[in-house]
Amino acid sequence: MKVLGIDIGGTGIKGAPVETRTGKLVAERCRIPTPQPATPDAVAGVVQQIIDHFGWTRRVGITFPGVIVDGEIRTAANVDRSWVGLEGAAVFGKEAHLLNDADAAGIAETTFGAGKGHDGVILMLTFGTGIGSALFTGGKLVPNTEFGHLEIRGKEAERRASEIVREHKNLSWSDWSERVQEYLTHMERLLSPNLIIIGGGASKKSDKFLPHLKTRAPIVPATLLNEAGIVGAALAATEPISP
Ligand code: BGC
C-alpha cells in the first residue's frame, strides 16, 4: 500500500509517498521551507502544495510537533499558538491523519529502523527544535508522552538540552552532552527502558556525542534519519479511520 507521508518541522515541511510494507520512499522527497510565522493557513498551504506535487488524492499521514488526541491538536510548544484546539481534518482535509512528530519517528524506527525486532520498552528521543519522545512496549506506542517538557534544574528539559539550544548557545559537544546525560539519567530512573534511540536533527552527528553518554540501556542513533517522520506518518495513516 502506498501512502503519502508529510513531516511538518520547524524549518522544513517534507513529504514523499511511502510503500508501507517496506518503509521505502517510492518517489523523491519534496521539501518546502516552513512558512514563518507557521500559522495553520500558511502551513496548510504548503501541505497542499506537497499533495499537489505528487498529484495525491488518497490518505495522507501528517506529523505535527504537538499533542494530538483523536485528531485534535492539543499543544503547540514550538509553533504558532493558534494551532491549539484545531481539528487536523478541518485544517488538512478529511483524508489527513495527524500524529505527533516524535511518535511518527518512533513508529518508523521500531518498524524498520534501530528498534526493529525489539519487544521490550523502547524510548525514542528526538533532539531538534524541541525534545520529542515516543515510548513503546511490545512494539505498541503509548502516544503523546511529551518527555521533553520534564523539568531539570527548574527548567523544561528541551530548553536546556535540545539541538537548537546547543546551536544557539554555541555549546561544545562535550558541554551539550553533559546536559543530555543529566536528562537521560533522569529518564532512565523513571522508565528503565531496554533500548534508547536518539533521533532528530542531532542524530546525524551522533558520533560527536554518543561516545560521551553513559546509560544502563543500550543507546543507539536512529537509522532512518531525515525520513523517519515521513515513513512513520505514512504507516500511522494506514490504520482504520475512526468514526
Ligand atoms: C512538543 C512535542 C514534540 C517535540 C519535538 C515539543 O516541544 O511539545 O510535541 O514532539 O517538541 O518536535
GROMACS .gro file of C-alpha atoms and ligand atoms in nm:
model
  255
    1MET     CA    1   0.000   0.000   0.000
    2LYS     CA    2   0.129   0.347  -0.085
    3VAL     CA    3   0.056   0.638   0.147
    4LEU     CA    4   0.179   0.997   0.129
    5GLY     CA    5   0.374   1.088   0.443
    6ILE     CA    6   0.430   1.453   0.533
    7ASP     CA    7   0.657   1.572   0.814
    8ILE     CA    8   0.598   1.924   0.949
    9GLY     CA    9   0.921   2.051   1.105
   10GLY     CA   10   1.038   2.385   1.241
   11THR     CA   11   1.244   2.466   0.930
   12GLY     CA   12   1.107   2.243   0.655
   13ILE     CA   13   0.792   2.058   0.552
   14LYS     CA   14   0.886   1.735   0.377
   15GLY     CA   15   0.677   1.474   0.202
   16ALA     CA   16   0.700   1.162  -0.012
   17PRO     CA   17   0.485   0.863  -0.099
   18VAL     CA   18   0.588   0.557   0.103
   19GLU     CA   19   0.544   0.188   0.035
   20THR     CA   20   0.420   0.091   0.380
   21ARG     CA   21   0.522  -0.277   0.355
   22THR     CA   22   0.889  -0.187   0.312
   23GLY     CA   23   0.912   0.167   0.453
   24LYS     CA   24   1.080   0.284   0.133
   25LEU     CA   25   1.005   0.617  -0.032
   26VAL     CA   26   0.872   0.549  -0.380
   27ALA     CA   27   0.945   0.898  -0.517
   28GLU     CA   28   1.198   1.166  -0.443
   29ARG     CA   29   1.120   1.369  -0.130
   30CYS     CA   30   0.968   1.715  -0.177
   31ARG     CA   31   1.084   1.976   0.076
   32ILE     CA   32   0.945   2.328   0.117
   33PRO     CA   33   1.067   2.571   0.388
   34THR     CA   34   0.825   2.610   0.677
   35PRO     CA   35   0.647   2.946   0.642
   36GLN     CA   36   0.719   3.196   0.920
   37PRO     CA   37   0.506   3.252   1.118
   38ALA     CA   38   0.393   2.890   1.089
   39THR     CA   39   0.021   2.967   1.113
   40PRO     CA   40  -0.238   2.697   1.030
   41ASP     CA   41  -0.334   2.865   0.699
   42ALA     CA   42   0.025   2.909   0.586
   43VAL     CA   43   0.128   2.552   0.678
   44ALA     CA   44  -0.190   2.404   0.526
   45GLY     CA   45  -0.100   2.587   0.203
   46VAL     CA   46   0.244   2.424   0.193
   47VAL     CA   47   0.099   2.081   0.276
   48GLN     CA   48  -0.145   2.125  -0.013
   49GLN     CA   49   0.147   2.217  -0.243
   50ILE     CA   50   0.316   1.887  -0.150
   51ILE     CA   51  -0.008   1.692  -0.203
   52ASP     CA   52  -0.047   1.858  -0.547
   53HIS     CA   53   0.321   1.796  -0.630
   54PHE     CA   54   0.254   1.422  -0.608
   55GLY     CA   55  -0.098   1.451  -0.755
   56TRP     CA   56  -0.219   1.270  -0.441
   57THR     CA   57  -0.590   1.208  -0.381
   58ARG     CA   58  -0.583   0.933  -0.116
   59ARG     CA   59  -0.481   0.901   0.251
   60VAL     CA   60  -0.212   1.132   0.383
   61GLY     CA   61  -0.025   1.090   0.712
   62ILE     CA   62   0.095   1.417   0.866
   63THR     CA   63   0.322   1.477   1.164
   64PHE     CA   64   0.281   1.773   1.396
   65PRO     CA   65   0.512   1.894   1.677
   66GLY     CA   66   0.246   1.881   1.949
   67VAL     CA   67  -0.001   1.658   2.130
   68ILE     CA   68  -0.269   1.510   1.904
   69VAL     CA   69  -0.568   1.335   2.061
   70ASP     CA   70  -0.837   1.190   1.831
   71GLY     CA   71  -0.725   1.424   1.552
   72GLU     CA   72  -0.738   1.736   1.770
   73ILE     CA   73  -0.426   1.947   1.825
   74ARG     CA   74  -0.389   1.999   2.199
   75THR     CA   75  -0.050   2.173   2.230
   76ALA     CA   76   0.192   2.371   2.012
   77ALA     CA   77   0.505   2.442   2.215
   78ASN     CA   78   0.732   2.548   1.929
   79VAL     CA   79   0.482   2.662   1.665
   80ASP     CA   80   0.214   2.929   1.645
   81ARG     CA   81  -0.028   2.908   1.941
   82SER     CA   82  -0.328   2.943   1.706
   83TRP     CA   83  -0.299   2.569   1.628
   84VAL     CA   84  -0.427   2.467   1.971
   85GLY     CA   85  -0.784   2.336   1.961
   86LEU     CA   86  -0.797   2.282   1.584
   87GLU     CA   87  -0.905   1.954   1.426
   88GLY     CA   88  -0.648   1.805   1.186
   89ALA     CA   89  -0.920   1.718   0.935
   90ALA     CA   90  -1.052   2.078   0.935
   91VAL     CA   91  -0.706   2.214   0.855
   92PHE     CA   92  -0.570   1.946   0.620
   93GLY     CA   93  -0.882   1.775   0.480
   94LYS     CA   94  -1.065   1.454   0.562
   95GLU     CA   95  -0.801   1.225   0.409
   96ALA     CA   96  -0.544   1.351   0.658
   97HIS     CA   97  -0.432   1.152   0.961
   98LEU     CA   98  -0.240   1.362   1.211
   99LEU     CA   99   0.003   1.239   1.477
  100ASN     CA  100   0.284   1.369   1.696
  101ASP     CA  101   0.619   1.403   1.515
  102ALA     CA  102   0.825   1.203   1.766
  103ASP     CA  103   0.560   0.930   1.776
  104ALA     CA  104   0.582   0.909   1.395
  105ALA     CA  105   0.963   0.886   1.404
  106GLY     CA  106   0.938   0.617   1.672
  107ILE     CA  107   0.687   0.413   1.472
  108ALA     CA  108   0.923   0.423   1.173
  109GLU     CA  109   1.230   0.328   1.380
  110THR     CA  110   1.059   0.043   1.566
  111THR     CA  111   0.914  -0.095   1.241
  112PHE     CA  112   1.207  -0.054   1.001
  113GLY     CA  113   1.498   0.104   1.186
  114ALA     CA  114   1.703   0.091   1.505
  115GLY     CA  115   1.425  -0.066   1.714
  116LYS     CA  116   1.317  -0.331   1.466
  117GLY     CA  117   1.251  -0.669   1.627
  118HIS     CA  118   1.281  -0.530   1.983
  119ASP     CA  119   1.000  -0.632   2.217
  120GLY     CA  120   1.098  -0.452   2.536
  121VAL     CA  121   1.047  -0.094   2.648
  122ILE     CA  122   1.190   0.138   2.385
  123LEU     CA  123   1.237   0.506   2.448
  124MET     CA  124   1.289   0.718   2.139
  125LEU     CA  125   1.402   1.077   2.193
  126THR     CA  126   1.434   1.331   1.914
  127PHE     CA  127   1.668   1.625   1.960
  128GLY     CA  128   1.579   1.913   1.731
  129THR     CA  129   1.396   2.242   1.792
  130GLY     CA  130   1.243   2.075   2.098
  131ILE     CA  131   1.289   1.732   2.252
  132GLY     CA  132   1.029   1.485   2.130
  133SER     CA  133   0.960   1.146   2.285
  134ALA     CA  134   0.796   0.818   2.191
  135LEU     CA  135   0.754   0.522   2.424
  136PHE     CA  136   0.692   0.163   2.310
  137THR     CA  137   0.637  -0.164   2.485
  138GLY     CA  138   0.594  -0.491   2.299
  139GLY     CA  139   0.600  -0.285   1.979
  140LYS     CA  140   0.299  -0.077   2.091
  141LEU     CA  141   0.316   0.300   2.121
  142VAL     CA  142   0.199   0.499   2.423
  143PRO     CA  143   0.114   0.818   2.231
  144ASN     CA  144   0.186   1.180   2.326
  145THR     CA  145   0.438   1.121   2.605
  146GLU     CA  146   0.594   1.475   2.587
  147PHE     CA  147   0.901   1.389   2.798
  148GLY     CA  148   1.084   1.689   2.655
  149HIS     CA  149   0.886   1.905   2.897
  150LEU     CA  150   1.012   1.728   3.206
  151GLU     CA  151   1.178   1.974   3.443
  152ILE     CA  152   1.551   1.956   3.503
  153ARG     CA  153   1.705   2.216   3.735
  154GLY     CA  154   1.380   2.413   3.729
  155LYS     CA  155   1.370   2.437   3.351
  156GLU     CA  156   1.199   2.229   3.084
  157ALA     CA  157   1.447   1.972   2.952
  158GLU     CA  158   1.406   2.092   2.593
  159ARG     CA  159   1.505   2.446   2.697
  160ARG     CA  160   1.835   2.306   2.833
  161ALA     CA  161   1.926   2.020   2.607
  162SER     CA  162   1.762   2.039   2.263
  163GLU     CA  163   1.975   2.055   1.949
  164ILE     CA  164   1.868   2.416   1.894
  165VAL     CA  165   1.996   2.512   2.243
  166ARG     CA  166   2.334   2.358   2.154
  167GLU     CA  167   2.345   2.565   1.836
  168HIS     CA  168   2.218   2.893   1.985
  169LYS     CA  169   2.443   2.875   2.291
  170ASN     CA  170   2.732   2.752   2.081
  171LEU     CA  171   2.791   2.468   2.327
  172SER     CA  172   3.076   2.226   2.266
  173TRP     CA  173   2.971   1.865   2.207
  174SER     CA  174   3.101   1.767   2.546
  175ASP     CA  175   2.920   2.052   2.726
  176TRP     CA  176   2.597   1.972   2.548
  177SER     CA  177   2.644   1.600   2.619
  178GLU     CA  178   2.658   1.678   2.992
  179ARG     CA  179   2.314   1.833   2.968
  180VAL     CA  180   2.183   1.540   2.765
  181GLN     CA  181   2.341   1.299   3.014
  182GLU     CA  182   2.162   1.459   3.309
  183TYR     CA  183   1.835   1.430   3.120
  184LEU     CA  184   1.891   1.069   3.017
  185THR     CA  185   1.988   0.964   3.369
  186HIS     CA  186   1.659   1.110   3.488
  187MET     CA  187   1.461   0.938   3.213
  188GLU     CA  188   1.624   0.603   3.295
  189ARG     CA  189   1.533   0.641   3.663
  190LEU     CA  190   1.172   0.695   3.566
  191LEU     CA  191   1.128   0.442   3.287
  192SER     CA  192   1.407   0.180   3.288
  193PRO     CA  193   1.392   0.133   2.911
  194ASN     CA  194   1.558  -0.166   2.742
  195LEU     CA  195   1.670   0.045   2.447
  196ILE     CA  196   1.713   0.417   2.385
  197ILE     CA  197   1.702   0.551   2.029
  198ILE     CA  198   1.829   0.902   1.959
  199GLY     CA  199   1.669   1.077   1.662
  200GLY     CA  200   1.600   1.427   1.529
  201GLY     CA  201   1.849   1.670   1.376
  202ALA     CA  202   2.120   1.572   1.625
  203SER     CA  203   2.112   1.205   1.523
  204LYS     CA  204   2.307   1.287   1.205
  205LYS     CA  205   2.603   1.383   1.424
  206SER     CA  206   2.565   1.105   1.681
  207ASP     CA  207   2.935   1.012   1.661
  208LYS     CA  208   3.010   1.353   1.819
  209PHE     CA  209   2.807   1.298   2.137
  210LEU     CA  210   2.703   0.934   2.182
  211PRO     CA  211   3.056   0.839   2.299
  212HIS     CA  212   3.018   1.094   2.585
  213LEU     CA  213   2.697   0.936   2.715
  214LYS     CA  214   2.664   0.659   2.974
  215THR     CA  215   2.332   0.482   3.008
  216ARG     CA  216   2.227   0.147   3.153
  217ALA     CA  217   2.028   0.060   2.841
  218PRO     CA  218   2.198   0.041   2.504
  219ILE     CA  219   2.173   0.377   2.330
  220VAL     CA  220   2.173   0.388   1.950
  221PRO     CA  221   2.122   0.650   1.679
  222ALA     CA  222   1.808   0.641   1.467
  223THR     CA  223   1.879   0.486   1.130
  224LEU     CA  224   1.610   0.645   0.913
  225LEU     CA  225   1.735   1.000   0.987
  226ASN     CA  226   1.554   1.252   0.767
  227GLU     CA  227   1.296   1.003   0.651
  228ALA     CA  228   1.167   0.874   0.985
  229GLY     CA  229   0.884   1.130   1.017
  230ILE     CA  230   0.763   1.077   0.661
  231VAL     CA  231   0.769   0.697   0.692
  232GLY     CA  232   0.605   0.695   1.037
  233ALA     CA  233   0.331   0.934   0.923
  234ALA     CA  234   0.253   0.707   0.629
  235LEU     CA  235   0.247   0.394   0.848
  236ALA     CA  236   0.017   0.557   1.105
  237ALA     CA  237  -0.224   0.663   0.832
  238THR     CA  238  -0.283   0.302   0.728
  239GLU     CA  239  -0.479   0.246   1.049
  240PRO     CA  240  -0.857   0.244   1.005
  241ILE     CA  241  -1.021   0.586   1.012
  242SER     CA  242  -1.206   0.636   1.340
  243PRO     CA  243  -1.577   0.723   1.308
  244BGC     C1  244   0.650   1.925   2.159
  244BGC     C2  245   0.636   1.780   2.121
  244BGC     C3  246   0.723   1.750   2.001
  244BGC     C4  247   0.866   1.791   2.026
  244BGC     C5  248   0.954   1.771   1.905
  244BGC     C6  249   0.795   1.955   2.182
  244BGC     O1  250   0.811   2.089   2.217
  244BGC     O2  251   0.576   1.954   2.275
  244BGC     O3  252   0.502   1.751   2.093
  244BGC     O4  253   0.717   1.613   1.972
  244BGC     O5  254   0.871   1.928   2.064
  244BGC     O6  255   0.911   1.846   1.797
   0.00000   0.00000   0.00000
